[in-house]
Amino acid sequence: MTVIRGATTIAEDTPDEIRAAVKELLEQIESRNALKRDEVVSIVFSSTSDIHSFYPAKAAREAGFESCSLFSAQEPDIEGGLKFCIRVMLFVEKNETPRHVYLRGARVLRKDVAQTFCVAIDGPAGSGKSTIAKLLARDYNILYLDTGAMYRACALACLRAGADVSDEAKVCDVLRSTSPDVVYRDGVQHTMLGGEDVSDAIRAPEVSMAASTVSKHISVRMKMVEKQREIASKMSCVLDGRDIGTFVLPDADFKFFLTAAPEVRAKRRADELAAKGYEVDLDALLKEIVARDEQDAAREIAPLKKADDAVLVDTSSMTIEEVLKTIKSKIQEKI
Ligand code: DC
């Protein structure tokens, strides 16, 4: 008899989240241990007290573990312990060395069998990068870093100061006096300028092209890239941008390049802006998006470009769920 251990985390305590996380964990344990269902004698779950502890066992039954015994228990609270965590032990009729499986946020529990990992998502404006990056970060319980927000904050600071965004020296002066930064509160990124939270202000349409222009300057890029690398070196995260897979994290564990037809991307941006209360002219937006992509792709330093080892996903006619599924299945193949 052998015991295989594992753990995973969820973002919130709902039956659907528990079901999906338990299914993923058990599937990974089965495939990594070449396990057959009838070799499983019993499964013992324990969950942190913020989770409805009855559900993991129910989810395992629903996932097809029909004949083994199932137990679910609630763990006592441990100060500083992981939140929303489901642990599991499978007692199996097998003698091979077990391969334990730690997924999502639970990877931190076993650094020896699970390391931190980074996902790079690059692509042009409106390709769906940020939507997908946010969902991935939620599902894997890892950090999301929106690198475009950093360039947008620089651009906003210049626009407010009346500085010419194409003048590198002037942009640097503004940067020195305003220090754009990103901070995290409850896992959500906030973009700061001085002490002000500018997370909404940086989404104004006039900031987009200015951000593309400030991002051409090497001194601006190096400042931003340094910060991005520092954040990514400390924890598992998903970064979206233009140069993540090619320049910021050339050794990222997973690289994706999302794209879509310009008309589709313009429509998505228009819907996004309209939802925020901006008046939008779709034709003008299309022209601006095309011009911005050209500028981002033509610049000398770290241009918008697919890394040779990135997986290309054309999202033109895909739903968000389809894109997310495609990306997660690619990640799952490797971990
Ligand atoms: O992703 P976004 O639309 O928020 O990005 C705004 C601009 O910032 C984009 O046109 C180019 C620049 N940018 C960049 O040069 N490198 C990144 N990693 C992210 C954004």
mmCIF file of C-alpha atoms and ligand atoms in Angstrom:
data_model
loop_
_atom_site.group_PDB
_atom_site.id
_atom_site.type_symbol
_atom_site.label_atom_id
_atom_site.label_comp_id
_atom_site.label_asym_id
_atom_site.label_seq_id
_atom_site.Cartn_x
_atom_site.Cartn_y
_atom_site.Cartn_z
ATOM 1 C CA MET A 1 0.000 0.000 0.000
ATOM 2 C CA THR A 2 1.253 3.489 -0.866
ATOM 3 C CA VAL A 3 0.054 6.948 0.100
ATOM 4 C CA ILE A 4 0.041 9.702 -2.515
ATOM 5 C CA ARG A 5 -0.359 13.214 -1.208
ATOM 6 C CA GLY A 6 -1.501 16.378 -2.865
ATOM 7 C CA ALA A 7 -3.020 19.788 -2.334
ATOM 8 C CA THR A 8 -4.574 22.634 -4.248
ATOM 9 C CA THR A 9 -6.260 25.954 -3.569
ATOM 10 C CA ILE A 10 -9.451 27.659 -4.708
ATOM 11 C CA ALA A 11 -10.313 31.335 -5.081
ATOM 12 C CA GLU A 12 -13.675 31.191 -3.290
ATOM 13 C CA ASP A 13 -15.756 28.671 -1.393
ATOM 14 C CA THR A 14 -18.343 27.584 -3.959
ATOM 15 C CA PRO A 15 -19.335 24.024 -4.921
ATOM 16 C CA ASP A 16 -18.283 24.730 -8.546
ATOM 17 C CA GLU A 17 -14.804 25.911 -7.550
ATOM 18 C CA ILE A 18 -14.337 22.940 -5.219
ATOM 19 C CA ARG A 19 -15.584 20.525 -7.888
ATOM 20 C CA ALA A 20 -13.206 21.910 -10.546
ATOM 21 C CA ALA A 21 -10.198 22.037 -8.219
ATOM 22 C CA VAL A 22 -10.729 18.512 -6.814
ATOM 23 C CA LYS A 23 -11.260 17.089 -10.307
ATOM 24 C CA GLU A 24 -8.058 18.740 -11.564
ATOM 25 C CA LEU A 25 -6.067 17.556 -8.514
ATOM 26 C CA LEU A 26 -7.261 13.949 -8.764
ATOM 27 C CA GLU A 27 -6.707 13.850 -12.534
ATOM 28 C CA GLN A 28 -3.155 15.098 -12.087
ATOM 29 C CA ILE A 29 -2.476 12.556 -9.327
ATOM 30 C CA GLU A 30 -3.845 9.769 -11.515
ATOM 31 C CA SER A 31 -1.912 10.726 -14.619
ATOM 32 C CA ARG A 32 1.389 11.421 -12.858
ATOM 33 C CA ASN A 33 1.208 8.100 -10.990
ATOM 34 C CA ALA A 34 -0.276 6.074 -13.879
ATOM 35 C CA LEU A 35 -3.000 5.157 -11.437
ATOM 36 C CA LYS A 36 -6.036 3.041 -12.241
ATOM 37 C CA ARG A 37 -9.333 3.750 -10.484
ATOM 38 C CA ASP A 38 -9.578 0.260 -8.973
ATOM 39 C CA GLU A 39 -6.144 0.694 -7.339
ATOM 40 C CA VAL A 40 -7.535 3.504 -5.155
ATOM 41 C CA VAL A 41 -8.641 2.101 -1.792
ATOM 42 C CA SER A 42 -9.592 5.308 -0.028
ATOM 43 C CA ILE A 43 -9.227 9.054 -0.281
ATOM 44 C CA VAL A 44 -8.948 11.377 2.695
ATOM 45 C CA PHE A 45 -9.490 15.109 2.194
ATOM 46 C CA SER A 46 -8.845 17.870 4.686
ATOM 47 C CA SER A 47 -9.735 21.483 3.968
ATOM 48 C CA THR A 48 -9.000 24.759 5.669
ATOM 49 C CA SER A 49 -11.883 26.111 7.727
ATOM 50 C CA ASP A 50 -12.848 28.686 5.068
ATOM 51 C CA ILE A 51 -14.014 25.828 2.796
ATOM 52 C CA HIS A 52 -17.230 23.822 3.017
ATOM 53 C CA SER A 53 -15.436 20.644 4.029
ATOM 54 C CA PHE A 54 -18.186 18.270 2.920
ATOM 55 C CA TYR A 55 -17.731 19.132 -0.754
ATOM 56 C CA PRO A 56 -14.307 17.676 -1.692
ATOM 57 C CA ALA A 57 -15.561 14.118 -1.047
ATOM 58 C CA LYS A 58 -18.776 14.825 -2.942
ATOM 59 C CA ALA A 59 -16.715 16.258 -5.817
ATOM 60 C CA ALA A 60 -14.554 13.119 -5.901
ATOM 61 C CA ARG A 61 -17.641 10.919 -6.117
ATOM 62 C CA GLU A 62 -18.967 13.079 -8.941
ATOM 63 C CA ALA A 63 -15.585 12.839 -10.688
ATOM 64 C CA GLY A 64 -16.063 9.063 -10.906
ATOM 65 C CA PHE A 65 -14.359 7.684 -7.777
ATOM 66 C CA GLU A 66 -17.289 5.393 -7.167
ATOM 67 C CA SER A 67 -16.071 2.388 -5.237
ATOM 68 C CA CYS A 68 -13.410 3.695 -2.819
ATOM 69 C CA SER A 69 -14.083 5.096 0.658
ATOM 70 C CA LEU A 70 -14.054 8.871 0.878
ATOM 71 C CA PHE A 71 -13.480 11.040 3.948
ATOM 72 C CA SER A 72 -13.611 14.809 4.321
ATOM 73 C CA ALA A 73 -12.395 16.674 7.371
ATOM 74 C CA GLN A 74 -11.956 20.266 8.416
ATOM 75 C CA GLU A 75 -8.535 21.433 9.590
ATOM 76 C CA PRO A 76 -8.071 23.712 12.582
ATOM 77 C CA ASP A 77 -6.956 27.264 11.724
ATOM 78 C CA ILE A 78 -3.201 27.734 11.680
ATOM 79 C CA GLU A 79 -1.919 31.280 11.984
ATOM 80 C CA GLY A 80 -0.183 32.326 8.758
ATOM 81 C CA GLY A 81 -1.339 29.113 7.050
ATOM 82 C CA LEU A 82 -2.536 28.887 3.475
ATOM 83 C CA LYS A 83 -6.137 29.987 2.864
ATOM 84 C CA PHE A 84 -8.779 28.121 0.821
ATOM 85 C CA CYS A 85 -6.617 25.002 0.668
ATOM 86 C CA ILE A 86 -7.727 21.408 0.019
ATOM 87 C CA ARG A 87 -5.282 18.646 0.961
ATOM 88 C CA VAL A 88 -5.636 15.022 -0.025
ATOM 89 C CA MET A 89 -4.153 11.589 0.712
ATOM 90 C CA LEU A 90 -4.874 8.677 -1.605
ATOM 91 C CA PHE A 91 -4.285 5.184 -0.203
ATOM 92 C CA VAL A 92 -3.518 3.005 -3.214
ATOM 93 C CA GLU A 93 -2.745 -0.652 -3.969
ATOM 94 C CA LYS A 94 0.603 0.033 -5.594
ATOM 95 C CA ASN A 95 4.227 -0.237 -4.628
ATOM 96 C CA GLU A 96 5.932 2.331 -6.857
ATOM 97 C CA THR A 97 7.396 5.520 -5.387
ATOM 98 C CA PRO A 98 4.503 8.001 -5.207
ATOM 99 C CA ARG A 99 4.552 11.271 -7.096
ATOM 100 C CA HIS A 100 2.897 13.876 -4.901
ATOM 101 C CA VAL A 101 1.026 16.691 -6.620
ATOM 102 C CA TYR A 102 0.803 20.286 -5.435
ATOM 103 C CA LEU A 103 -1.162 22.670 -7.637
ATOM 104 C CA ARG A 104 -2.074 26.358 -7.815
ATOM 105 C CA GLY A 105 -1.365 28.234 -4.556
ATOM 106 C CA ALA A 106 -0.520 24.964 -2.782
ATOM 107 C CA ARG A 107 2.752 24.746 -4.712
ATOM 108 C CA VAL A 108 4.286 26.867 -1.973
ATOM 109 C CA LEU A 109 3.703 24.013 0.503
ATOM 110 C CA ARG A 110 6.215 21.744 -1.184
ATOM 111 C CA LYS A 111 9.018 23.716 -2.772
ATOM 112 C CA ASP A 112 10.856 20.393 -3.255
ATOM 113 C CA VAL A 113 8.192 18.980 -5.566
ATOM 114 C CA ALA A 114 6.729 22.207 -6.871
ATOM 115 C CA GLN A 115 8.513 25.396 -7.820
ATOM 116 C CA THR A 116 7.209 28.838 -8.514
ATOM 117 C CA PHE A 117 6.361 29.411 -12.155
ATOM 118 C CA CYS A 118 5.723 32.314 -14.486
ATOM 119 C CA VAL A 119 3.329 32.597 -17.391
ATOM 120 C CA ALA A 120 4.095 35.199 -20.087
ATOM 121 C CA ILE A 121 1.201 36.427 -22.218
ATOM 122 C CA ASP A 122 2.064 38.847 -24.995
ATOM 123 C CA GLY A 123 0.113 40.258 -27.881
ATOM 124 C CA PRO A 124 -1.331 43.408 -29.424
ATOM 125 C CA ALA A 125 -4.003 45.635 -27.867
ATOM 126 C CA GLY A 126 -7.404 43.978 -27.514
ATOM 127 C CA SER A 127 -6.176 40.439 -28.135
ATOM 128 C CA GLY A 128 -7.638 39.329 -24.795
ATOM 129 C CA LYS A 129 -4.384 39.224 -22.823
ATOM 130 C CA SER A 130 -5.551 40.936 -19.680
ATOM 131 C CA THR A 131 -8.881 39.086 -19.472
ATOM 132 C CA ILE A 132 -7.150 35.735 -19.800
ATOM 133 C CA ALA A 133 -4.245 36.682 -17.532
ATOM 134 C CA LYS A 134 -6.671 37.690 -14.771
ATOM 135 C CA LEU A 135 -8.640 34.442 -15.060
ATOM 136 C CA LEU A 136 -5.478 32.337 -15.063
ATOM 137 C CA ALA A 137 -4.187 34.155 -11.997
ATOM 138 C CA ARG A 138 -7.527 33.531 -10.276
ATOM 139 C CA ASP A 139 -7.625 29.842 -11.184
ATOM 140 C CA TYR A 140 -4.017 29.144 -10.200
ATOM 141 C CA ASN A 141 -4.170 31.499 -7.242
ATOM 142 C CA ILE A 142 -1.058 33.336 -8.423
ATOM 143 C CA LEU A 143 -0.259 37.003 -8.947
ATOM 144 C CA TYR A 144 -1.330 38.943 -12.049
ATOM 145 C CA LEU A 145 1.010 41.691 -13.200
ATOM 146 C CA ASP A 146 -0.379 44.032 -15.854
ATOM 147 C CA THR A 147 2.827 45.557 -17.268
ATOM 148 C CA GLY A 148 0.942 47.871 -19.657
ATOM 149 C CA ALA A 149 -0.449 49.655 -16.592
ATOM 150 C CA MET A 150 3.098 50.723 -15.686
ATOM 151 C CA TYR A 151 3.681 52.374 -19.074
ATOM 152 C CA ARG A 152 0.210 53.909 -18.883
ATOM 153 C CA ALA A 153 1.047 55.426 -15.490
ATOM 154 C CA CYS A 154 4.194 57.024 -16.979
ATOM 155 C CA ALA A 155 2.157 58.382 -19.856
ATOM 156 C CA LEU A 156 -0.539 59.777 -17.565
ATOM 157 C CA ALA A 157 2.102 61.512 -15.449
ATOM 158 C CA CYS A 158 3.558 63.128 -18.602
ATOM 159 C CA LEU A 159 0.153 64.204 -19.913
ATOM 160 C CA ARG A 160 -0.698 65.775 -16.565
ATOM 161 C CA ALA A 161 2.669 67.557 -16.442
ATOM 162 C CA GLY A 162 2.268 68.773 -20.024
ATOM 163 C CA ALA A 163 5.518 66.994 -20.969
ATOM 164 C CA ASP A 164 6.137 65.860 -24.554
ATOM 165 C CA VAL A 165 5.923 62.040 -24.415
ATOM 166 C CA SER A 166 8.332 61.649 -27.321
ATOM 167 C CA ASP A 167 11.083 63.586 -25.497
ATOM 168 C CA GLU A 168 13.013 60.976 -23.475
ATOM 169 C CA ALA A 169 14.768 63.476 -21.182
ATOM 170 C CA LYS A 170 11.478 65.211 -20.298
ATOM 171 C CA VAL A 171 9.754 61.873 -19.671
ATOM 172 C CA CYS A 172 12.603 60.865 -17.355
ATOM 173 C CA ASP A 173 12.255 64.116 -15.405
ATOM 174 C CA VAL A 174 8.557 63.415 -14.907
ATOM 175 C CA LEU A 175 9.306 59.816 -13.886
ATOM 176 C CA ARG A 176 11.793 60.968 -11.259
ATOM 177 C CA SER A 177 9.329 63.353 -9.669
ATOM 178 C CA THR A 178 6.213 61.132 -9.779
ATOM 179 C CA SER A 179 7.576 57.556 -9.356
ATOM 180 C CA PRO A 180 4.842 55.425 -10.943
ATOM 181 C CA ASP A 181 4.479 52.132 -9.108
ATOM 182 C CA VAL A 182 2.230 49.113 -8.701
ATOM 183 C CA VAL A 183 1.101 47.783 -5.336
ATOM 184 C CA TYR A 184 -1.081 44.815 -4.420
ATOM 185 C CA ARG A 185 -4.056 44.872 -2.090
ATOM 186 C CA ASP A 186 -5.846 41.550 -1.526
ATOM 187 C CA GLY A 187 -4.069 40.227 -4.606
ATOM 188 C CA VAL A 188 -5.399 43.017 -6.856
ATOM 189 C CA GLN A 189 -2.961 45.309 -8.658
ATOM 190 C CA HIS A 190 -3.320 49.039 -8.032
ATOM 191 C CA THR A 191 -1.360 51.498 -10.163
ATOM 192 C CA MET A 192 -0.016 54.436 -8.168
ATOM 193 C CA LEU A 193 1.318 57.831 -9.105
ATOM 194 C CA GLY A 194 2.841 59.601 -6.125
ATOM 195 C CA GLY A 195 0.338 58.601 -3.468
ATOM 196 C CA GLU A 196 -2.649 58.589 -5.851
ATOM 197 C CA ASP A 197 -4.388 55.442 -7.070
ATOM 198 C CA VAL A 198 -4.657 55.990 -10.843
ATOM 199 C CA SER A 199 -5.916 52.485 -11.755
ATOM 200 C CA ASP A 200 -8.995 53.965 -13.480
ATOM 201 C CA ALA A 201 -7.451 57.168 -14.852
ATOM 202 C CA ILE A 202 -4.826 55.243 -16.860
ATOM 203 C CA ARG A 203 -7.600 53.595 -18.898
ATOM 204 C CA ALA A 204 -8.656 56.903 -20.518
ATOM 205 C CA PRO A 205 -8.419 56.592 -24.335
ATOM 206 C CA GLU A 206 -5.860 59.421 -24.685
ATOM 207 C CA VAL A 207 -3.450 57.560 -22.426
ATOM 208 C CA SER A 208 -3.140 54.519 -24.757
ATOM 209 C CA MET A 209 -1.138 56.066 -27.585
ATOM 210 C CA ALA A 210 0.917 58.150 -25.148
ATOM 211 C CA ALA A 211 1.802 54.924 -23.283
ATOM 212 C CA SER A 212 2.977 53.341 -26.515
ATOM 213 C CA THR A 213 5.166 56.402 -27.182
ATOM 214 C CA VAL A 214 6.777 56.565 -23.715
ATOM 215 C CA SER A 215 7.441 52.824 -23.911
ATOM 216 C CA LYS A 216 9.851 53.402 -26.824
ATOM 217 C CA HIS A 217 12.422 55.074 -24.565
ATOM 218 C CA ILE A 218 15.148 52.757 -23.297
ATOM 219 C CA SER A 219 15.517 54.481 -19.920
ATOM 220 C CA VAL A 220 11.765 54.165 -19.297
ATOM 221 C CA ARG A 221 11.716 50.502 -20.335
ATOM 222 C CA MET A 222 14.687 49.521 -18.175
ATOM 223 C CA LYS A 223 13.072 51.083 -15.095
ATOM 224 C CA MET A 224 9.807 49.225 -15.711
ATOM 225 C CA VAL A 225 11.471 45.943 -16.650
ATOM 226 C CA GLU A 226 13.599 45.987 -13.496
ATOM 227 C CA LYS A 227 10.461 46.261 -11.374
ATOM 228 C CA GLN A 228 8.675 43.543 -13.386
ATOM 229 C CA ARG A 229 11.590 41.115 -13.016
ATOM 230 C CA GLU A 230 11.836 41.831 -9.293
ATOM 231 C CA ILE A 231 8.151 40.969 -8.765
ATOM 232 C CA ALA A 232 8.363 37.848 -10.960
ATOM 233 C CA SER A 233 11.463 36.547 -9.157
ATOM 234 C CA LYS A 234 9.632 36.268 -5.860
ATOM 235 C CA MET A 235 6.443 34.367 -6.633
ATOM 236 C CA SER A 236 4.420 32.497 -9.206
ATOM 237 C CA CYS A 237 2.739 34.965 -11.492
ATOM 238 C CA VAL A 238 1.219 35.702 -14.851
ATOM 239 C CA LEU A 239 2.477 38.793 -16.678
ATOM 240 C CA ASP A 240 0.883 40.308 -19.743
ATOM 241 C CA GLY A 241 2.482 42.804 -22.095
ATOM 242 C CA ARG A 242 4.383 43.055 -25.369
ATOM 243 C CA ASP A 243 7.885 41.850 -24.489
ATOM 244 C CA ILE A 244 7.429 39.455 -21.576
ATOM 245 C CA GLY A 245 8.373 36.260 -23.421
ATOM 246 C CA THR A 246 11.127 37.882 -25.487
ATOM 247 C CA PHE A 247 12.772 40.302 -23.076
ATOM 248 C CA VAL A 248 11.395 40.596 -19.531
ATOM 249 C CA LEU A 249 11.297 36.847 -18.775
ATOM 250 C CA PRO A 250 12.918 34.969 -21.660
ATOM 251 C CA ASP A 251 12.999 31.876 -19.385
ATOM 252 C CA ALA A 252 9.298 32.037 -18.437
ATOM 253 C CA ASP A 253 7.904 28.533 -17.873
ATOM 254 C CA PHE A 254 4.954 29.125 -20.196
ATOM 255 C CA LYS A 255 4.700 31.581 -23.056
ATOM 256 C CA PHE A 256 1.651 32.544 -25.075
ATOM 257 C CA PHE A 257 1.137 35.074 -27.833
ATOM 258 C CA LEU A 258 -2.498 36.082 -28.278
ATOM 259 C CA THR A 259 -3.682 37.759 -31.416
ATOM 260 C CA ALA A 260 -6.967 38.589 -33.178
ATOM 261 C CA ALA A 261 -8.139 40.427 -36.282
ATOM 262 C CA PRO A 262 -7.819 44.235 -35.850
ATOM 263 C CA GLU A 263 -11.600 44.734 -36.285
ATOM 264 C CA VAL A 264 -12.314 42.235 -33.505
ATOM 265 C CA ARG A 265 -9.780 43.871 -31.214
ATOM 266 C CA ALA A 266 -11.169 47.349 -31.878
ATOM 267 C CA LYS A 267 -14.706 46.156 -31.114
ATOM 268 C CA ARG A 268 -13.573 44.576 -27.832
ATOM 269 C CA ARG A 269 -11.792 47.790 -26.785
ATOM 270 C CA ALA A 270 -14.837 49.855 -27.784
ATOM 271 C CA ASP A 271 -17.124 47.679 -25.643
ATOM 272 C CA GLU A 272 -14.687 47.904 -22.731
ATOM 273 C CA LEU A 273 -14.468 51.703 -22.970
ATOM 274 C CA ALA A 274 -18.239 52.100 -23.448
ATOM 275 C CA ALA A 275 -18.811 50.018 -20.308
ATOM 276 C CA LYS A 276 -16.593 52.513 -18.451
ATOM 277 C CA GLY A 277 -18.691 55.412 -19.726
ATOM 278 C CA TYR A 278 -16.423 56.697 -22.537
ATOM 279 C CA GLU A 279 -17.910 57.759 -25.861
ATOM 280 C CA VAL A 280 -16.217 55.785 -28.619
ATOM 281 C CA ASP A 281 -15.939 56.070 -32.383
ATOM 282 C CA LEU A 282 -15.229 52.536 -33.614
ATOM 283 C CA ASP A 283 -13.442 53.631 -36.818
ATOM 284 C CA ALA A 284 -11.172 56.026 -34.953
ATOM 285 C CA LEU A 285 -10.432 53.321 -32.393
ATOM 286 C CA LEU A 286 -9.553 50.826 -35.130
ATOM 287 C CA LYS A 287 -7.127 53.328 -36.696
ATOM 288 C CA GLU A 288 -5.583 54.052 -33.311
ATOM 289 C CA ILE A 289 -5.149 50.368 -32.459
ATOM 290 C CA VAL A 290 -3.485 49.642 -35.800
ATOM 291 C CA ALA A 291 -1.187 52.681 -35.426
ATOM 292 C CA ARG A 292 -0.302 51.696 -31.855
ATOM 293 C CA ASP A 293 0.498 48.104 -32.830
ATOM 294 C CA GLU A 294 2.712 49.356 -35.643
ATOM 295 C CA GLN A 295 4.547 51.664 -33.270
ATOM 296 C CA ASP A 296 4.902 48.886 -30.627
ATOM 297 C CA ALA A 297 6.140 46.379 -33.223
ATOM 298 C CA ALA A 298 8.519 48.772 -34.990
ATOM 299 C CA ARG A 299 10.361 50.152 -31.974
ATOM 300 C CA GLU A 300 14.016 49.309 -31.551
ATOM 301 C CA ILE A 301 14.011 48.023 -27.990
ATOM 302 C CA ALA A 302 11.970 44.976 -27.006
ATOM 303 C CA PRO A 303 9.289 45.368 -29.672
ATOM 304 C CA LEU A 304 5.924 43.615 -29.752
ATOM 305 C CA LYS A 305 6.933 40.209 -31.100
ATOM 306 C CA LYS A 306 6.053 36.562 -30.610
ATOM 307 C CA ALA A 307 8.844 34.650 -28.852
ATOM 308 C CA ASP A 308 9.971 31.664 -30.930
ATOM 309 C CA ASP A 309 8.895 29.295 -28.162
ATOM 310 C CA ALA A 310 5.531 30.983 -27.441
ATOM 311 C CA VAL A 311 2.263 29.247 -28.286
ATOM 312 C CA LEU A 312 0.261 31.337 -30.756
ATOM 313 C CA VAL A 313 -3.481 31.621 -30.037
ATOM 314 C CA ASP A 314 -5.714 33.489 -32.488
ATOM 315 C CA THR A 315 -8.676 34.539 -30.361
ATOM 316 C CA SER A 316 -10.693 36.182 -33.198
ATOM 317 C CA SER A 317 -13.525 33.683 -33.104
ATOM 318 C CA MET A 318 -12.989 32.126 -29.696
ATOM 319 C CA THR A 319 -14.949 32.749 -26.512
ATOM 320 C CA ILE A 320 -13.084 33.692 -23.335
ATOM 321 C CA GLU A 321 -13.806 30.194 -21.955
ATOM 322 C CA GLU A 322 -12.317 28.573 -25.067
ATOM 323 C CA VAL A 323 -9.137 30.655 -24.874
ATOM 324 C CA LEU A 324 -8.778 29.931 -21.163
ATOM 325 C CA LYS A 325 -9.282 26.202 -21.737
ATOM 326 C CA THR A 326 -6.710 26.142 -24.551
ATOM 327 C CA ILE A 327 -4.107 27.912 -22.446
ATOM 328 C CA LYS A 328 -4.746 25.842 -19.337
ATOM 329 C CA SER A 329 -4.511 22.601 -21.255
ATOM 330 C CA LYS A 330 -1.120 23.680 -22.673
ATOM 331 C CA ILE A 331 0.073 24.517 -19.154
ATOM 332 C CA GLN A 332 -1.265 21.234 -17.794
ATOM 333 C CA GLU A 333 0.655 19.263 -20.448
ATOM 334 C CA LYS A 334 3.906 20.536 -18.973
ATOM 335 C CA ILE A 335 3.335 20.565 -15.213
HETATM 336 O O1 DC B 1 -1.432 46.577 -22.707
HETATM 337 P P1 DC B 1 -1.752 48.108 -22.741
HETATM 338 O O2 DC B 1 -2.683 48.495 -23.830
HETATM 339 O O3 DC B 1 -2.214 48.564 -21.389
HETATM 340 O O4 DC B 1 -0.307 48.801 -23.026
HETATM 341 C C1 DC B 1 -0.172 50.183 -23.275
HETATM 342 C C2 DC B 1 1.116 50.442 -24.043
HETATM 343 O O5 DC B 1 2.251 50.153 -23.202
HETATM 344 C C3 DC B 1 1.315 49.569 -25.292
HETATM 345 O O6 DC B 1 0.785 50.180 -26.454
HETATM 346 C C4 DC B 1 2.807 49.439 -25.392
HETATM 347 C C5 DC B 1 3.299 49.590 -23.971
HETATM 348 N N1 DC B 1 3.722 48.319 -23.369
HETATM 349 C C6 DC B 1 5.003 47.885 -23.652
HETATM 350 O O7 DC B 1 5.715 48.504 -24.428
HETATM 351 N N2 DC B 1 5.475 46.754 -23.063
HETATM 352 C C7 DC B 1 4.709 46.047 -22.237
HETATM 353 N N3 DC B 1 5.206 44.951 -21.654
HETATM 354 C C8 DC B 1 3.371 46.460 -21.970
HETATM 355 C C9 DC B 1 2.900 47.603 -22.571
#
